[in-house]
């Protein structure tokens, strides 16, 4: 498997985090800081400063152009002939490039345009604007009368509405496309679509999964326990080495489709079952005929891998996957099958399936063996 390119320079491969088994967004601190500071258009590679006008070594994305003549201008994939990778996304400007990388861009100068850029705009949400309020989509998703807590990028205006959301669980509430949380989740989904043989489908609707106070408390206790054992915060990581990962499942209903926000009552709908009561090993089933790392909860950093596990039991033009929060803790790296596992090796909290030459995996896997090590956080409909 080819390593993904840095989202800053578009040339070097991204740095691989051996602790979590996933790739960072950038090749190094220089590109990361340049993007965050808004200076990535004049990047310094190997100690030499270059600009987009004088060197092709700094990949400045070519945004989607108005009036562009291409074979499929509405496609979400690179427009280079015979390339099926998703377009490169510039998080600073909110633009999608016409190409997936500098390689495809430079190989197809005839497809580039000098016209003024037109910002990529996702399709509008089916949720109507807030009635009787001038806040529009800046409103708290619960009371819809006060602005959400922008400082924390929260969906709620404060503690009172947060507690109301807990009381409403189980359920889902749509996140407005204008909210930073939507953009953040959509960006991770887009950047982690790595399969070149599967057409990329952009997120259309994203929902927060409402969890009860009891579910939150048991997850928080487990995370605190893992943090005490690993002291991850002191090394610059999140508490318990918590990470977001994707999980694909079967959807027997049309939950998440426009106008469908109620969990179904079908006991054979794994998706609604997970959103209702979280992950439970008592319902562990094997879709592929075997469990590579034994009986556990499987997730991945690769959205396109989860897509292969996302299936519909009813007719729908949409698909859905869950973005989870997982307490990774100390991950034990494995490259070969270990189907008899029921827990990680002693001294570890999870298993990291790593794709290496000669190994059994093409894409990463993260497996935890405790129900409280994982929670469904968001539902992505695409």
GROMACS .gro file of C-alpha atoms in nm:
model
  382
    1UNK     CA    1   0.000   0.000   0.000
    2UNK     CA    2   0.138   0.338  -0.101
    3UNK     CA    3   0.174   0.585   0.181
    4UNK     CA    4  -0.056   0.891   0.153
    5UNK     CA    5   0.100   1.223   0.059
    6UNK     CA    6   0.144   1.515   0.297
    7UNK     CA    7  -0.158   1.748   0.279
    8UNK     CA    8   0.078   2.046   0.300
    9UNK     CA    9   0.346   2.000   0.035
   10UNK     CA   10   0.175   1.719  -0.156
   11UNK     CA   11   0.516   1.562  -0.229
   12UNK     CA   12   0.651   1.381   0.073
   13UNK     CA   13   0.466   1.096   0.241
   14UNK     CA   14   0.287   1.158   0.567
   15UNK     CA   15   0.455   1.068   0.893
   16UNK     CA   16   0.335   0.737   1.039
   17UNK     CA   17   0.238   0.724   1.407
   18UNK     CA   18   0.363   0.392   1.538
   19UNK     CA   19   0.168   0.438   1.860
   20UNK     CA   20  -0.177   0.455   1.699
   21UNK     CA   21  -0.108   0.275   1.371
   22UNK     CA   22  -0.228   0.569   1.161
   23UNK     CA   23  -0.083   0.848   0.948
   24UNK     CA   24  -0.052   1.211   1.052
   25UNK     CA   25  -0.187   1.471   0.805
   26UNK     CA   26   0.162   1.607   0.732
   27UNK     CA   27   0.514   1.490   0.654
   28UNK     CA   28   0.661   1.694   0.940
   29UNK     CA   29   0.631   1.994   1.168
   30UNK     CA   30   0.725   2.241   0.894
   31UNK     CA   31   0.427   2.157   0.673
   32UNK     CA   32   0.192   2.130   0.970
   33UNK     CA   33   0.290   2.472   1.105
   34UNK     CA   34   0.288   2.630   0.761
   35UNK     CA   35  -0.071   2.518   0.701
   36UNK     CA   36  -0.188   2.623   1.046
   37UNK     CA   37  -0.026   2.966   1.013
   38UNK     CA   38  -0.158   3.020   0.663
   39UNK     CA   39   0.194   3.033   0.512
   40UNK     CA   40   0.193   2.704   0.328
   41UNK     CA   41   0.181   2.872  -0.016
   42UNK     CA   42   0.548   2.961   0.032
   43UNK     CA   43   0.684   2.646   0.182
   44UNK     CA   44   1.039   2.553   0.264
   45UNK     CA   45   1.153   2.210   0.156
   46UNK     CA   46   1.494   2.074   0.252
   47UNK     CA   47   1.586   2.416   0.389
   48UNK     CA   48   1.517   2.601   0.061
   49UNK     CA   49   1.229   2.845   0.037
   50UNK     CA   50   1.018   2.813  -0.276
   51UNK     CA   51   0.701   2.979  -0.394
   52UNK     CA   52   0.417   2.845  -0.601
   53UNK     CA   53   0.507   3.081  -0.883
   54UNK     CA   54   0.870   2.978  -0.907
   55UNK     CA   55   0.872   2.611  -0.818
   56UNK     CA   56   0.652   2.306  -0.857
   57UNK     CA   57   0.786   2.155  -0.536
   58UNK     CA   58   0.521   2.340  -0.335
   59UNK     CA   59   0.179   2.206  -0.423
   60UNK     CA   60  -0.072   2.490  -0.431
   61UNK     CA   61  -0.412   2.332  -0.496
   62UNK     CA   62  -0.603   2.433  -0.806
   63UNK     CA   63  -0.959   2.486  -0.677
   64UNK     CA   64  -1.270   2.379  -0.864
   65UNK     CA   65  -1.318   2.640  -1.133
   66UNK     CA   66  -1.633   2.787  -1.276
   67UNK     CA   67  -1.672   2.711  -1.645
   68UNK     CA   68  -1.404   2.441  -1.630
   69UNK     CA   69  -1.426   2.201  -1.923
   70UNK     CA   70  -1.361   1.855  -1.787
   71UNK     CA   71  -1.496   1.509  -1.852
   72UNK     CA   72  -1.694   1.499  -1.527
   73UNK     CA   73  -1.679   1.836  -1.346
   74UNK     CA   74  -1.925   1.723  -1.078
   75UNK     CA   75  -1.715   1.422  -0.979
   76UNK     CA   76  -1.550   1.415  -0.637
   77UNK     CA   77  -1.248   1.235  -0.782
   78UNK     CA   78  -0.932   1.358  -0.949
   79UNK     CA   79  -1.000   1.467  -1.310
   80UNK     CA   80  -0.675   1.320  -1.442
   81UNK     CA   81  -0.745   1.040  -1.693
   82UNK     CA   82  -0.757   0.692  -1.537
   83UNK     CA   83  -0.715   0.829  -1.183
   84UNK     CA   84  -0.986   0.742  -0.932
   85UNK     CA   85  -0.844   0.899  -0.615
   86UNK     CA   86  -1.037   1.171  -0.426
   87UNK     CA   87  -0.948   1.534  -0.491
   88UNK     CA   88  -0.696   1.703  -0.260
   89UNK     CA   89  -0.857   1.925   0.003
   90UNK     CA   90  -0.706   2.247   0.136
   91UNK     CA   91  -0.836   2.288   0.494
   92UNK     CA   92  -0.714   2.649   0.520
   93UNK     CA   93  -0.909   2.775   0.220
   94UNK     CA   94  -1.191   2.522   0.216
   95UNK     CA   95  -1.119   2.439  -0.149
   96UNK     CA   96  -1.099   2.108  -0.333
   97UNK     CA   97  -0.832   2.077  -0.598
   98UNK     CA   98  -0.913   1.938  -0.940
   99UNK     CA   99  -0.641   1.680  -0.878
  100UNK     CA  100  -0.545   1.430  -0.610
  101UNK     CA  101  -0.177   1.528  -0.601
  102UNK     CA  102   0.099   1.737  -0.758
  103UNK     CA  103   0.188   1.441  -0.978
  104UNK     CA  104  -0.151   1.436  -1.149
  105UNK     CA  105  -0.166   1.816  -1.163
  106UNK     CA  106   0.170   1.854  -1.338
  107UNK     CA  107   0.099   1.564  -1.573
  108UNK     CA  108  -0.216   1.734  -1.701
  109UNK     CA  109  -0.143   2.105  -1.761
  110UNK     CA  110  -0.414   2.114  -2.029
  111UNK     CA  111  -0.678   2.052  -1.760
  112UNK     CA  112  -0.571   2.346  -1.547
  113UNK     CA  113  -0.743   2.684  -1.571
  114UNK     CA  114  -0.649   3.043  -1.492
  115UNK     CA  115  -1.005   3.149  -1.411
  116UNK     CA  116  -1.100   3.276  -1.067
  117UNK     CA  117  -1.162   2.998  -0.815
  118UNK     CA  118  -1.508   2.899  -0.708
  119UNK     CA  119  -1.529   2.763  -0.357
  120UNK     CA  120  -1.655   2.409  -0.318
  121UNK     CA  121  -1.998   2.414  -0.155
  122UNK     CA  122  -2.143   2.091  -0.013
  123UNK     CA  123  -2.504   2.015  -0.095
  124UNK     CA  124  -2.734   2.198   0.148
  125UNK     CA  125  -2.868   2.011   0.447
  126UNK     CA  126  -3.234   1.910   0.448
  127UNK     CA  127  -3.268   2.056   0.799
  128UNK     CA  128  -3.447   2.393   0.774
  129UNK     CA  129  -3.303   2.711   0.922
  130UNK     CA  130  -3.383   2.784   1.283
  131UNK     CA  131  -3.736   2.923   1.306
  132UNK     CA  132  -3.786   3.249   1.492
  133UNK     CA  133  -3.416   3.311   1.538
  134UNK     CA  134  -3.150   3.511   1.358
  135UNK     CA  135  -2.882   3.258   1.457
  136UNK     CA  136  -2.947   3.027   1.163
  137UNK     CA  137  -2.710   2.731   1.169
  138UNK     CA  138  -2.503   2.889   1.448
  139UNK     CA  139  -2.770   2.788   1.696
  140UNK     CA  140  -2.735   2.521   1.962
  141UNK     CA  141  -2.876   2.197   1.820
  142UNK     CA  142  -3.095   2.147   2.129
  143UNK     CA  143  -3.255   2.480   2.229
  144UNK     CA  144  -3.203   2.651   1.889
  145UNK     CA  145  -3.225   2.986   2.066
  146UNK     CA  146  -2.867   3.043   2.185
  147UNK     CA  147  -2.542   3.018   1.986
  148UNK     CA  148  -2.335   2.705   2.027
  149UNK     CA  149  -2.013   2.723   2.229
  150UNK     CA  150  -1.777   2.824   1.947
  151UNK     CA  151  -1.471   2.832   2.173
  152UNK     CA  152  -1.503   2.458   2.231
  153UNK     CA  153  -1.652   2.386   1.887
  154UNK     CA  154  -1.940   2.232   2.079
  155UNK     CA  155  -2.280   2.163   1.930
  156UNK     CA  156  -2.445   2.283   2.249
  157UNK     CA  157  -2.473   2.627   2.406
  158UNK     CA  158  -2.392   2.505   2.756
  159UNK     CA  159  -2.426   2.247   3.029
  160UNK     CA  160  -2.807   2.259   3.046
  161UNK     CA  161  -2.853   2.164   2.680
  162UNK     CA  162  -2.579   1.904   2.707
  163UNK     CA  163  -2.777   1.735   2.986
  164UNK     CA  164  -3.095   1.761   2.778
  165UNK     CA  165  -2.917   1.580   2.496
  166UNK     CA  166  -2.823   1.300   2.734
  167UNK     CA  167  -3.185   1.271   2.840
  168UNK     CA  168  -3.291   1.246   2.474
  169UNK     CA  169  -3.064   0.944   2.415
  170UNK     CA  170  -3.066   0.718   2.227
  171UNK     CA  171  -3.091   0.912   1.907
  172UNK     CA  172  -2.913   1.130   1.654
  173UNK     CA  173  -2.917   1.504   1.575
  174UNK     CA  174  -2.790   1.646   1.248
  175UNK     CA  175  -2.483   1.870   1.252
  176UNK     CA  176  -2.518   2.176   1.027
  177UNK     CA  177  -2.276   2.184   0.735
  178UNK     CA  178  -2.156   2.527   0.845
  179UNK     CA  179  -2.041   2.395   1.182
  180UNK     CA  180  -1.665   2.338   1.234
  181UNK     CA  181  -1.744   1.988   1.362
  182UNK     CA  182  -1.901   1.893   1.029
  183UNK     CA  183  -1.601   2.022   0.835
  184UNK     CA  184  -1.357   1.847   1.068
  185UNK     CA  185  -1.528   1.509   1.040
  186UNK     CA  186  -1.581   1.543   0.663
  187UNK     CA  187  -1.213   1.630   0.621
  188UNK     CA  188  -1.100   1.318   0.808
  189UNK     CA  189  -1.342   1.104   0.606
  190UNK     CA  190  -1.212   1.250   0.279
  191UNK     CA  191  -0.842   1.230   0.360
  192UNK     CA  192  -0.870   0.870   0.480
  193UNK     CA  193  -1.044   0.741   0.166
  194UNK     CA  194  -0.743   0.546   0.040
  195UNK     CA  195  -0.889   0.281  -0.190
  196UNK     CA  196  -0.817   0.375  -0.550
  197UNK     CA  197  -1.056   0.114  -0.692
  198UNK     CA  198  -1.363   0.253  -0.513
  199UNK     CA  199  -1.517   0.584  -0.621
  200UNK     CA  200  -1.511   0.843  -0.344
  201UNK     CA  201  -1.849   0.955  -0.209
  202UNK     CA  202  -1.843   1.281  -0.010
  203UNK     CA  203  -2.034   1.311   0.320
  204UNK     CA  204  -2.381   1.458   0.270
  205UNK     CA  205  -2.516   1.448   0.627
  206UNK     CA  206  -2.338   1.403   0.959
  207UNK     CA  207  -2.515   1.340   1.289
  208UNK     CA  208  -2.401   1.343   1.649
  209UNK     CA  209  -2.493   1.024   1.834
  210UNK     CA  210  -2.671   1.102   2.159
  211UNK     CA  211  -2.546   0.899   2.453
  212UNK     CA  212  -2.692   0.864   2.800
  213UNK     CA  213  -2.509   0.989   3.107
  214UNK     CA  214  -2.454   0.625   3.208
  215UNK     CA  215  -2.285   0.537   2.878
  216UNK     CA  216  -2.066   0.846   2.899
  217UNK     CA  217  -1.969   0.774   3.260
  218UNK     CA  218  -1.859   0.414   3.201
  219UNK     CA  219  -1.654   0.521   2.898
  220UNK     CA  220  -1.495   0.804   3.096
  221UNK     CA  221  -1.404   0.569   3.382
  222UNK     CA  222  -1.236   0.326   3.143
  223UNK     CA  223  -1.048   0.609   2.972
  224UNK     CA  224  -0.927   0.745   3.305
  225UNK     CA  225  -0.809   0.396   3.407
  226UNK     CA  226  -0.610   0.355   3.084
  227UNK     CA  227  -0.464   0.704   3.129
  228UNK     CA  228  -0.341   0.617   3.478
  229UNK     CA  229  -0.170   0.308   3.337
  230UNK     CA  230  -0.013   0.479   3.037
  231UNK     CA  231   0.028   0.848   3.129
  232UNK     CA  232  -0.043   0.950   2.768
  233UNK     CA  233  -0.129   1.315   2.834
  234UNK     CA  234   0.223   1.379   2.965
  235UNK     CA  235   0.363   1.270   2.627
  236UNK     CA  236   0.139   1.507   2.433
  237UNK     CA  237  -0.138   1.265   2.345
  238UNK     CA  238  -0.504   1.264   2.437
  239UNK     CA  239  -0.632   1.113   2.762
  240UNK     CA  240  -0.615   0.736   2.732
  241UNK     CA  241  -0.472   0.785   2.382
  242UNK     CA  242  -0.827   0.834   2.254
  243UNK     CA  243  -0.867   0.837   1.876
  244UNK     CA  244  -1.147   0.860   1.620
  245UNK     CA  245  -1.194   0.556   1.397
  246UNK     CA  246  -1.448   0.435   1.142
  247UNK     CA  247  -1.676   0.132   1.168
  248UNK     CA  248  -1.894  -0.007   0.890
  249UNK     CA  249  -2.211  -0.201   0.964
  250UNK     CA  250  -2.539  -0.318   0.811
  251UNK     CA  251  -2.827  -0.070   0.800
  252UNK     CA  252  -3.164  -0.243   0.763
  253UNK     CA  253  -3.353   0.086   0.775
  254UNK     CA  254  -3.290   0.426   0.615
  255UNK     CA  255  -3.162   0.603   0.923
  256UNK     CA  256  -2.969   0.915   0.826
  257UNK     CA  257  -3.132   0.955   0.486
  258UNK     CA  258  -3.301   1.296   0.446
  259UNK     CA  259  -3.598   1.308   0.683
  260UNK     CA  260  -3.506   0.984   0.863
  261UNK     CA  261  -3.366   1.053   1.210
  262UNK     CA  262  -3.552   0.797   1.423
  263UNK     CA  263  -3.372   0.475   1.518
  264UNK     CA  264  -3.567   0.174   1.392
  265UNK     CA  265  -3.704  -0.104   1.613
  266UNK     CA  266  -3.575  -0.387   1.394
  267UNK     CA  267  -3.371  -0.615   1.619
  268UNK     CA  268  -3.181  -0.729   1.309
  269UNK     CA  269  -3.051  -0.378   1.231
  270UNK     CA  270  -2.691  -0.374   1.361
  271UNK     CA  271  -2.649  -0.002   1.294
  272UNK     CA  272  -2.943   0.108   1.510
  273UNK     CA  273  -2.845  -0.150   1.771
  274UNK     CA  274  -2.499   0.004   1.806
  275UNK     CA  275  -2.635   0.359   1.819
  276UNK     CA  276  -2.894   0.257   2.079
  277UNK     CA  277  -2.681   0.060   2.327
  278UNK     CA  278  -2.323   0.111   2.199
  279UNK     CA  279  -2.090  -0.176   2.108
  280UNK     CA  280  -2.146  -0.506   2.285
  281UNK     CA  281  -1.934  -0.818   2.240
  282UNK     CA  282  -2.241  -1.028   2.320
  283UNK     CA  283  -2.355  -0.950   1.965
  284UNK     CA  284  -2.017  -1.016   1.806
  285UNK     CA  285  -2.057  -1.155   1.455
  286UNK     CA  286  -1.814  -1.222   1.174
  287UNK     CA  287  -1.907  -1.084   0.832
  288UNK     CA  288  -1.604  -1.203   0.640
  289UNK     CA  289  -1.591  -1.560   0.768
  290UNK     CA  290  -1.314  -1.507   1.020
  291UNK     CA  291  -1.198  -1.254   1.276
  292UNK     CA  292  -0.834  -1.171   1.206
  293UNK     CA  293  -0.752  -1.070   1.561
  294UNK     CA  294  -1.017  -1.264   1.749
  295UNK     CA  295  -1.335  -1.160   1.923
  296UNK     CA  296  -1.325  -0.782   1.958
  297UNK     CA  297  -1.454  -0.449   1.832
  298UNK     CA  298  -1.297  -0.367   1.494
  299UNK     CA  299  -1.238  -0.015   1.362
  300UNK     CA  300  -1.006   0.147   1.111
  301UNK     CA  301  -0.854   0.485   1.027
  302UNK     CA  302  -0.935   0.418   0.659
  303UNK     CA  303  -1.285   0.537   0.572
  304UNK     CA  304  -1.285   0.351   0.240
  305UNK     CA  305  -1.216   0.024   0.425
  306UNK     CA  306  -1.519   0.079   0.649
  307UNK     CA  307  -1.718   0.150   0.333
  308UNK     CA  308  -1.668  -0.211   0.227
  309UNK     CA  309  -1.844  -0.324   0.547
  310UNK     CA  310  -2.128  -0.073   0.513
  311UNK     CA  311  -2.432  -0.239   0.355
  312UNK     CA  312  -2.798  -0.150   0.316
  313UNK     CA  313  -3.082  -0.391   0.392
  314UNK     CA  314  -3.332  -0.157   0.227
  315UNK     CA  315  -3.320   0.048  -0.092
  316UNK     CA  316  -3.132   0.375  -0.050
  317UNK     CA  317  -2.905   0.594  -0.260
  318UNK     CA  318  -2.700   0.666   0.055
  319UNK     CA  319  -2.458   0.465   0.265
  320UNK     CA  320  -2.372   0.514   0.631
  321UNK     CA  321  -2.076   0.443   0.857
  322UNK     CA  322  -2.010   0.522   1.221
  323UNK     CA  323  -1.725   0.737   1.343
  324UNK     CA  324  -1.629   0.606   1.684
  325UNK     CA  325  -1.422   0.726   1.975
  326UNK     CA  326  -1.180   0.456   2.085
  327UNK     CA  327  -0.951   0.438   2.386
  328UNK     CA  328  -0.641   0.296   2.218
  329UNK     CA  329  -0.409   0.308   2.519
  330UNK     CA  330  -0.099   0.101   2.450
  331UNK     CA  331  -0.148  -0.066   2.114
  332UNK     CA  332   0.016  -0.398   2.038
  333UNK     CA  333   0.127  -0.407   1.673
  334UNK     CA  334   0.048  -0.719   1.473
  335UNK     CA  335   0.094  -0.804   1.105
  336UNK     CA  336  -0.017  -1.169   1.105
  337UNK     CA  337  -0.348  -1.332   1.191
  338UNK     CA  338  -0.426  -1.416   1.555
  339UNK     CA  339  -0.783  -1.544   1.541
  340UNK     CA  340  -0.795  -1.687   1.894
  341UNK     CA  341  -0.742  -1.357   2.075
  342UNK     CA  342  -1.005  -1.251   2.327
  343UNK     CA  343  -0.792  -0.975   2.482
  344UNK     CA  344  -0.478  -0.781   2.392
  345UNK     CA  345  -0.143  -0.917   2.513
  346UNK     CA  346  -0.058  -0.845   2.876
  347UNK     CA  347   0.041  -0.484   2.934
  348UNK     CA  348  -0.153  -0.356   2.630
  349UNK     CA  349  -0.501  -0.217   2.577
  350UNK     CA  350  -0.560  -0.280   2.207
  351UNK     CA  351  -0.428  -0.450   1.896
  352UNK     CA  352  -0.301  -0.248   1.600
  353UNK     CA  353  -0.318  -0.437   1.273
  354UNK     CA  354  -0.046  -0.286   1.055
  355UNK     CA  355  -0.020  -0.321   0.676
  356UNK     CA  356   0.338  -0.418   0.590
  357UNK     CA  357   0.502  -0.601   0.305
  358UNK     CA  358   0.457  -0.972   0.363
  359UNK     CA  359   0.181  -0.912   0.619
  360UNK     CA  360  -0.186  -1.006   0.604
  361UNK     CA  361  -0.341  -0.660   0.588
  362UNK     CA  362  -0.370  -0.409   0.307
  363UNK     CA  363  -0.513  -0.140   0.536
  364UNK     CA  364  -0.498  -0.071   0.908
  365UNK     CA  365  -0.719  -0.219   1.180
  366UNK     CA  366  -0.767  -0.126   1.545
  367UNK     CA  367  -0.924  -0.382   1.779
  368UNK     CA  368  -1.035  -0.334   2.139
  369UNK     CA  369  -1.176  -0.608   2.360
  370UNK     CA  370  -1.366  -0.414   2.625
  371UNK     CA  371  -1.715  -0.274   2.564
  372UNK     CA  372  -1.625   0.045   2.748
  373UNK     CA  373  -1.322   0.112   2.527
  374UNK     CA  374  -1.539   0.233   2.239
  375UNK     CA  375  -1.844   0.449   2.177
  376UNK     CA  376  -2.033   0.552   1.861
  377UNK     CA  377  -1.979   0.927   1.826
  378UNK     CA  378  -2.107   1.033   1.484
  379UNK     CA  379  -2.308   0.889   1.197
  380UNK     CA  380  -2.175   0.980   0.852
  381UNK     CA  381  -2.416   0.948   0.561
  382UNK     CA  382  -2.261   0.970   0.217
   0.00000   0.00000   0.00000
